[in-house]
Amino acid sequence: MSVGERDPHSGHMTTGHDWNGIKELNRPVPKIIWLFLAATVIFSVVYWILMPAWPLGVTYTHGLLGIDQRDSLEAQLEEGAQQQSAWADQIREASLATIQEDPQLMETVRKTGATLFGDNCAVCHGTEGNGGPGYPNLSDQAWLWGGAPEEVQETLRVGINAEHPETRIGQMMAFGENRMLGRDEIRDVVTYVQSLFNPDAVADRPEEALANGEEIFAANCVSCHAEDGSGMTEVGAPNLTDDFWIYGGDRQSLYDTIFYGRQGVMPHWEGRLSPLERKVLALYVVDMSNREE
Amino acid sequence: MISQLTKGERQLALVISIAVAFLGLAMAGGGFGNPLGFHGFIVLLFALGVTFLILSGYFAPEPSPERLKRYYDDPIKVGVILSLIWGVIGMFMGVWVAALLAWPEMTFDAAWASFGRLRPVHTTGVIFGFGGNALIATSFHVMQRTSRARMPDQFSPWFVLLGYNLFCLLAVSGYFIGVTQSKEYAEPEWYADIWLVVVWVTYLVLYMRTLARRQEPHIYVANWYYLAFILVVAMLHIVNNLAIPISLTAAKSYSAFSGVQDAMTQWWYGHNAVAFFLTAGFLGMMYYYLPKRAERPIFSYRLSIVSFWGITFLYMWAGSHHLHYTALPHWVQTLGMTFSVMLLVPSWASAANALLTLNGAWHKVRDDATLRFMMVAAVFYGISTFEGSFLAIRPVNSLSHYTDWTVGHVHAGALGWVALITFGAIYTLAPILWKRQRMYSPALVEVHFWLALAGTLVYVFAMWNSGIIQGLMWRTYNESGTLAYSFVESVEAMHPYYIARTAGGLLFLAGIVVGFYNILMTIRRAPSLEASAAKQDEPVTSGAAPSPVSAGE
């Protein structure tokens, strides 16, 4: 049996073990440790008695309080729904136009819509709805499928070129890739389209190019973009006479659009957002474009 | 180093490395065109490298029998250096992923550099590369010294060390090409997992054989912890990685568990990896190097016993606190929470045992940065175990879960506890290993200490702030009863903290680079120890045993 020695600093005996110079004091465990342990054990035992805790084969101890996380969650959802019901019921029932004229309801739309928009739409359209190349700007006055709240609500419901059975389908054909127009013809159409929204840009282009472009436009484009190029919201064909461009209004972008075509996709939100949420979002988006003015 | 191996050991090493080379060849051939084939080439190259190394010293004369009168330290030296290399790589990757969160364009549009691939390179690099090598190296040192016995053979420590590093290499190289099981801290695929089991069992057997040869009647506390670390990690690793490969020639496998059982198994593993890899193993390290450096007896032997069994028993239950408010049944969450609360007692008892051991040596803590590393590590151990128990309480967790608070908590433990105790241990160990009077530059140890401490504090404070802000933003409702902030707004609010976190990580990285330089210069330049002093660090050879071997208490 090894013999302990007295540690001069603490006055305690060592256990007598020596591991390559390391010794241990034979000091009792401090009382506070036992107290602390007792306190946490008592806390745990009380908690087990009150809450669901120990498994018993196919069941478990349910606890005296009868609390279960599923019930708590349902109660909280219920509470949340009640908190919202003051305005949610009104928005659900009122017509879009009525809501637009009610400043108080519109205040709620702006608050609630901002979070909905941030979580669901901002990834593509930007937090301010300003869009970007390939993603329409929602804060301006140009609308592919119409800017009335009903139309926006419908776009949200079914999406564009989406997987929804009733989805809106919009397609700009690939005139170049599919050999419907030659490269020179496309350049002439680009010149003509430029002249529609920015005549200054084509001032130095030859007359015949413009005339030729107009002819090709009349033969190929008017069925969707209308004779004057102002577009048709029924088929999602954009207005070419304004300054709003999704894929860019410079010559190169216009050329690419006509050559390769465009098939932008907006997902549908039916089934992912509730009718109430889509209604709020439609109102929010329309309000956003009106605010910019 | 090869010349230290006996002829028989050289033959064994040669046979094993050639066998591994053939295994690599088979993987490369069978898995051609699959990531498994790429890993086959890595195994093949690794094994061929080792083979050539063995052949280069194969015909050297037999080592002198004198070597048996000394401890076998060669693999420890290599382990320390490997640990530091992995540390620099892993921490660099950490700084990169931190920067990536502040400046997402730093992924350079390359698939291999996306966050999802770099992040496991960081975690595996620091936990398994840096931490694991440090644990293996220090455990080899501690088990020999506290047993006063040399390792039973010279082959198994090399097999463990090199085999383990091959595992780390397979893990990390796999992430870059997208090989992962998608289990946090258990990402490597089935073949790497099986290899680790072989290595790990060898490690356990080596440890037990050394203990069986001990010339001390009792087994020191540090060894309990190292053994718990080795044993439990084996168990965790095997169970959590149970999987069926889609084919023996493909890297992909499917877990044996699904749904909430899979989640529960994963976090039983994940939390106990923290408990037995990052806590028990490093407590073993602390229990040897802290009293050794302080030259003080352990505050209380009985407290060591209570904390050891408390930690070992209670940790096993706590994993479910990672799954509060999920599909996991409520009762499992209750158990996870309450056991986490009780766990605080043995955790704090360990921290207190370490800090109170310093009574009578506080002047050394003031003057010696190496001891201060270990003292501050014990403080961070206390802080992060308190935080861990606190975050495990369900209502607290509802605020903190999924936020950066968790990340901050992990790093308070990983940087403040694991890394600092490792640096303290390595600075204590390096002069002993290389028979130097002291480190090359004590001033650089001091510089490293302050860089590491400042880095940790900046990191942890940044994450506390961002985590709590995130948690609050996600649960703030406006008066109409809907969420006040969109998710992207909370991301925007994190930006300054992500920059601060990157800066903190950079300080910590600078620290380990300084430390690595200091270690290398210690090997090359520091004044060597006189022969008489070196002689004290020798095992008791059987002829002169002071007391007969008997079973531990």
XYZ file of N, CA, C and O in Angstrom, chain A residues 7 9-10 15 17-30 33-34 36-37 40-41 43-44 47-48 51-55 60 67-69 83-84 87 108 111-112 114-115 118-119 127, chain B residues 145-146 148 216 218 220-221 288 292 296-303 306 317 325-326 328 330-331 333-335 337-339 341-342 344-345 349 359-360 394 478-487:
384
model
N 0.452 17.703 1.696
C 0.768 18.797 0.768
C 0.943 20.067 1.579
O 0.021 20.481 2.289
N 0.993 23.159 0.829
C 0.183 24.339 0.500
C -1.245 24.233 1.025
O -1.757 25.147 1.663
N -1.898 23.072 0.787
C -3.304 22.947 1.187
C -3.466 22.294 2.551
O -4.519 22.382 3.157
N -3.089 10.942 -2.001
C -3.562 9.555 -1.972
C -2.402 8.569 -1.917
O -2.622 7.376 -1.746
N -0.539 7.955 -4.510
C -0.192 7.569 -5.886
C 0.763 8.604 -6.448
O 0.733 9.766 -6.060
N 1.588 8.163 -7.365
C 2.516 9.087 -8.029
C 2.675 8.625 -9.467
O 3.224 7.560 -9.724
N 2.152 9.417 -10.428
C 2.256 9.046 -11.830
C 3.207 9.999 -12.515
O 2.811 11.099 -12.903
N 4.434 9.592 -12.638
C 5.418 10.416 -13.317
C 5.409 11.831 -12.733
O 5.458 12.819 -13.452
N 5.273 11.923 -11.418
C 5.328 13.217 -10.752
C 3.979 13.818 -10.434
O 3.880 14.802 -9.699
N 2.899 13.245 -10.974
C 1.569 13.797 -10.687
C 0.984 13.088 -9.471
O 0.991 11.858 -9.397
N 0.516 13.887 -8.498
C -0.118 13.314 -7.307
C -1.534 13.846 -7.198
O -1.925 14.742 -7.938
N -2.290 13.265 -6.262
C -3.671 13.702 -6.068
C -3.916 13.911 -4.593
O -3.426 13.134 -3.770
N -4.698 14.938 -4.275
C -5.032 15.151 -2.870
C -6.237 14.294 -2.518
O -7.180 14.155 -3.310
N -6.194 13.743 -1.317
C -7.285 12.885 -0.865
C -8.333 13.750 -0.159
O -8.624 13.571 0.999
N -8.871 14.699 -0.902
C -9.782 15.679 -0.321
C -11.214 15.219 -0.585
O -11.493 14.705 -1.663
N -12.120 15.365 0.373
C -13.497 14.963 0.102
C -14.117 15.834 -0.983
O -13.673 16.955 -1.210
N -15.150 15.316 -1.633
C -15.868 16.105 -2.632
C -16.531 17.275 -1.916
O -17.223 17.072 -0.913
N -16.339 18.509 -2.386
C -16.946 19.656 -1.708
C -18.463 19.492 -1.583
O -19.116 18.989 -2.490
N -20.982 20.559 -4.294
C -21.202 19.689 -5.462
C -22.393 18.773 -5.208
O -23.267 18.618 -6.062
N -22.436 18.177 -4.001
C -23.562 17.284 -3.681
C -24.885 18.054 -3.659
O -25.904 17.575 -4.167
N -25.626 20.815 -5.263
C -25.899 21.201 -6.635
C -26.472 20.000 -7.397
O -27.485 20.099 -8.108
N -25.872 18.842 -7.173
C -26.345 17.625 -7.832
C -27.755 17.288 -7.360
O -28.644 16.989 -8.162
N -30.311 19.627 -9.045
C -30.643 19.325 -10.453
C -31.417 18.017 -10.550
O -32.302 17.889 -11.407
N -31.106 17.055 -9.673
C -31.846 15.783 -9.709
C -33.298 16.018 -9.284
O -34.234 15.526 -9.929
N -34.992 18.786 -9.503
C -35.636 19.501 -10.616
C -36.077 18.506 -11.689
O -37.212 18.548 -12.172
N -35.172 17.594 -12.031
C -35.479 16.645 -13.104
C -36.626 15.725 -12.717
O -37.531 15.470 -13.529
N -39.829 17.516 -12.905
C -40.151 17.733 -14.323
C -40.700 16.462 -14.950
O -41.650 16.492 -15.724
N -40.098 15.306 -14.591
C -40.576 14.031 -15.140
C -41.997 13.738 -14.678
O -42.786 13.160 -15.415
N -44.296 16.284 -16.757
C -44.294 16.305 -18.224
C -44.190 14.886 -18.778
O -43.815 13.968 -18.072
N -44.471 14.721 -20.086
C -44.220 13.421 -20.706
C -42.738 13.096 -20.527
O -41.896 13.954 -20.803
N -42.402 11.883 -20.034
C -40.999 11.658 -19.738
C -40.470 10.260 -20.054
O -39.564 10.116 -20.867
N -41.021 9.214 -19.414
C -40.360 7.921 -19.529
C -41.127 6.950 -20.394
O -42.344 6.854 -20.289
N -40.434 6.221 -21.251
C -41.111 5.252 -22.112
C -41.570 4.041 -21.304
O -40.899 3.618 -20.367
N -45.982 5.878 -22.844
C -45.002 6.602 -22.037
C -45.752 7.329 -20.939
O -46.978 7.483 -21.012
N -49.417 17.937 -20.682
C -48.949 18.777 -21.797
C -48.346 17.895 -22.883
O -47.659 16.924 -22.593
N -48.639 18.225 -24.139
C -47.980 17.549 -25.244
C -47.682 18.587 -26.311
O -48.489 19.479 -26.557
N -46.515 18.464 -26.947
C -46.108 19.536 -27.866
C -47.065 19.713 -29.039
O -47.222 20.818 -29.535
N -55.824 36.096 -33.428
C -55.205 37.417 -33.430
C -55.359 38.074 -34.792
O -55.516 39.276 -34.912
N -55.293 37.236 -35.845
C -55.367 37.771 -37.198
C -56.803 37.982 -37.667
O -57.030 38.703 -38.628
N -58.633 41.390 -38.949
C -58.486 41.917 -40.307
C -58.598 40.832 -41.370
O -59.023 41.075 -42.481
N -52.610 47.236 -43.096
C -52.326 45.841 -42.748
C -51.707 45.100 -43.932
O -50.770 44.325 -43.771
N -48.047 45.928 -44.196
C -47.216 45.298 -43.155
C -47.073 43.803 -43.396
O -45.985 43.246 -43.392
N -48.219 43.153 -43.575
C -48.197 41.698 -43.738
C -47.578 41.320 -45.070
O -46.818 40.361 -45.170
N -45.326 42.861 -46.790
C -43.878 43.047 -46.886
C -43.141 41.768 -46.498
O -42.187 41.363 -47.157
N -43.589 41.114 -45.400
C -42.931 39.870 -44.967
C -43.183 38.748 -45.955
O -42.267 38.011 -46.322
N -41.078 39.393 -48.939
C -39.668 39.134 -48.638
C -39.357 37.645 -48.604
O -38.312 37.210 -49.070
N -40.275 36.847 -48.051
C -40.000 35.416 -47.916
C -40.247 34.623 -49.191
O -39.702 33.542 -49.349
N -35.939 42.732 -53.044
C -36.692 43.104 -51.845
C -37.606 44.292 -52.103
O -38.648 44.427 -51.482
N 3.717 7.396 -19.962
C 4.289 8.045 -18.772
C 3.562 7.610 -17.503
O 4.191 7.340 -16.492
N 2.211 7.604 -17.563
C 1.498 7.293 -16.317
C 1.525 5.798 -16.023
O 1.206 5.388 -14.914
N 4.388 4.212 -16.705
C 5.844 4.015 -16.630
C 6.256 2.792 -17.426
O 7.077 1.984 -16.990
N 2.793 0.877 -12.478
C 2.155 1.587 -11.378
C 0.947 0.772 -10.941
O 0.258 0.213 -11.794
N -1.928 1.745 -9.818
C -3.217 2.341 -10.161
C -3.201 2.945 -11.550
O -2.151 3.278 -12.073
N -4.147 6.087 -13.772
C -4.405 7.507 -13.544
C -5.662 7.994 -14.288
O -6.006 7.486 -15.351
N -6.328 9.011 -13.694
C -7.568 9.583 -14.240
C -7.492 9.862 -15.736
O -8.446 9.584 -16.468
N -3.507 15.403 -17.402
C -2.079 15.123 -17.331
C -1.250 16.406 -17.405
O -0.422 16.676 -16.536
N 0.923 18.638 -14.428
C 2.344 18.464 -14.738
C 3.014 19.833 -14.851
O 4.068 20.077 -14.275
N 1.501 20.789 -9.346
C 0.635 20.738 -8.177
C -0.144 19.426 -8.190
O -0.478 18.917 -9.261
N -0.452 18.870 -7.025
C -1.297 17.682 -7.011
C -2.719 18.042 -7.412
O -3.173 19.179 -7.217
N -3.442 17.062 -7.971
C -4.850 17.258 -8.337
C -5.635 17.640 -7.077
O -5.450 17.048 -6.018
N -6.536 18.637 -7.234
C -7.275 19.185 -6.095
C -7.976 18.090 -5.294
O -7.891 18.057 -4.068
N -8.683 17.193 -5.986
C -9.371 16.129 -5.246
C -9.554 14.897 -6.112
O -10.217 14.940 -7.162
N -8.976 13.801 -5.646
C -9.101 12.518 -6.327
C -10.560 12.081 -6.382
O -11.060 11.597 -7.396
N -11.257 12.282 -5.258
C -12.662 11.851 -5.206
C -13.525 12.651 -6.182
O -14.445 12.117 -6.799
N -13.209 13.928 -6.320
C -13.968 14.764 -7.247
C -13.746 14.264 -8.689
O -14.664 14.281 -9.516
N -16.105 11.293 -9.142
C -17.510 11.704 -9.271
C -17.749 12.334 -10.639
O -18.722 12.001 -11.341
N -27.503 10.463 -22.513
C -28.936 10.715 -22.610
C -29.270 12.056 -23.274
O -30.418 12.322 -23.581
N -38.761 20.444 -30.187
C -39.822 20.990 -31.053
C -39.750 20.417 -32.466
O -39.920 21.126 -33.442
N -39.430 19.128 -32.570
C -39.454 18.489 -33.886
C -40.408 17.309 -33.817
O -41.128 17.149 -32.839
N -39.723 14.466 -33.122
C -39.308 13.560 -32.046
C -40.339 13.629 -30.914
O -40.739 14.713 -30.508
N -42.371 14.003 -27.539
C -42.120 14.961 -26.463
C -41.318 14.343 -25.323
O -40.432 14.965 -24.752
N -41.657 13.072 -24.984
C -40.982 12.471 -23.828
C -39.482 12.328 -24.044
O -38.694 12.450 -23.104
N -37.666 14.374 -25.732
C -37.121 15.724 -25.542
C -36.973 16.035 -24.054
O -35.997 16.648 -23.629
N -37.987 15.600 -23.266
C -37.922 15.836 -21.818
C -36.673 15.178 -21.226
O -35.944 15.794 -20.444
N -36.433 13.918 -21.623
C -35.266 13.226 -21.083
C -33.981 13.948 -21.482
O -33.083 14.162 -20.664
N -33.524 17.051 -22.181
C -33.391 18.317 -21.468
C -32.967 18.093 -20.018
O -32.030 18.726 -19.526
N -33.650 17.182 -19.303
C -33.350 17.027 -17.877
C -31.951 16.440 -17.658
O -31.230 16.871 -16.758
N -31.551 15.494 -18.493
C -30.205 14.949 -18.327
C -29.146 16.010 -18.649
O -28.072 16.029 -18.051
N -29.475 19.137 -17.968
C -29.406 20.005 -16.787
C -28.550 19.342 -15.697
O -27.671 19.969 -15.105
N -28.763 18.036 -15.467
C -27.983 17.346 -14.438
C -26.505 17.256 -14.824
O -25.621 17.272 -13.973
N -24.675 19.410 -15.966
C -23.893 20.591 -15.602
C -23.033 20.335 -14.367
O -21.920 20.848 -14.259
N -23.533 19.517 -13.438
C -22.814 19.328 -12.172
C -21.446 18.651 -12.375
O -20.424 19.214 -11.996
N -17.814 20.351 -12.002
C -16.900 19.733 -11.044
C -15.543 19.494 -11.698
O -14.495 19.712 -11.074
N -4.398 26.181 -7.328
C -4.129 26.851 -6.043
C -2.694 26.546 -5.618
O -2.285 25.394 -5.570
N -1.969 27.606 -5.325
C -0.569 27.403 -4.994
C 0.326 27.560 -6.210
O 1.545 27.488 -6.094
N -35.868 23.548 -22.987
C -36.730 23.715 -24.172
C -37.104 25.170 -24.490
O -36.902 25.598 -25.623
N -45.999 41.591 -35.664
C -46.520 42.949 -35.591
C -47.942 42.897 -35.038
O -48.477 41.816 -34.784
N -48.577 44.065 -34.897
C -49.873 44.079 -34.204
C -50.967 43.376 -35.000
O -51.989 43.001 -34.455
N -50.716 43.149 -36.316
C -51.739 42.405 -37.060
C -51.535 40.898 -36.943
O -52.224 40.121 -37.607
N -50.579 40.487 -36.101
C -50.436 39.058 -35.821
C -49.658 38.302 -36.882
O -49.746 37.078 -36.953
N -48.895 39.000 -37.720
C -48.046 38.292 -38.686
C -46.587 38.647 -38.409
O -46.292 39.617 -37.707
N -45.690 37.832 -38.961
C -44.268 38.042 -38.701
C -43.825 39.426 -39.164
O -44.203 39.890 -40.236
N -43.010 40.070 -38.330
C -42.601 41.437 -38.642
C -41.448 41.472 -39.644
O -41.269 42.452 -40.353
N -40.648 40.405 -39.688
C -39.477 40.427 -40.578
C -39.501 39.235 -41.517
O -39.854 38.123 -41.133
N -39.089 39.474 -42.743
C -38.879 38.352 -43.645
C -37.505 37.768 -43.341
O -36.657 38.425 -42.728
N -37.279 36.521 -43.779
C -36.025 35.846 -43.459
C -34.827 36.631 -43.985
O -33.811 36.788 -43.308
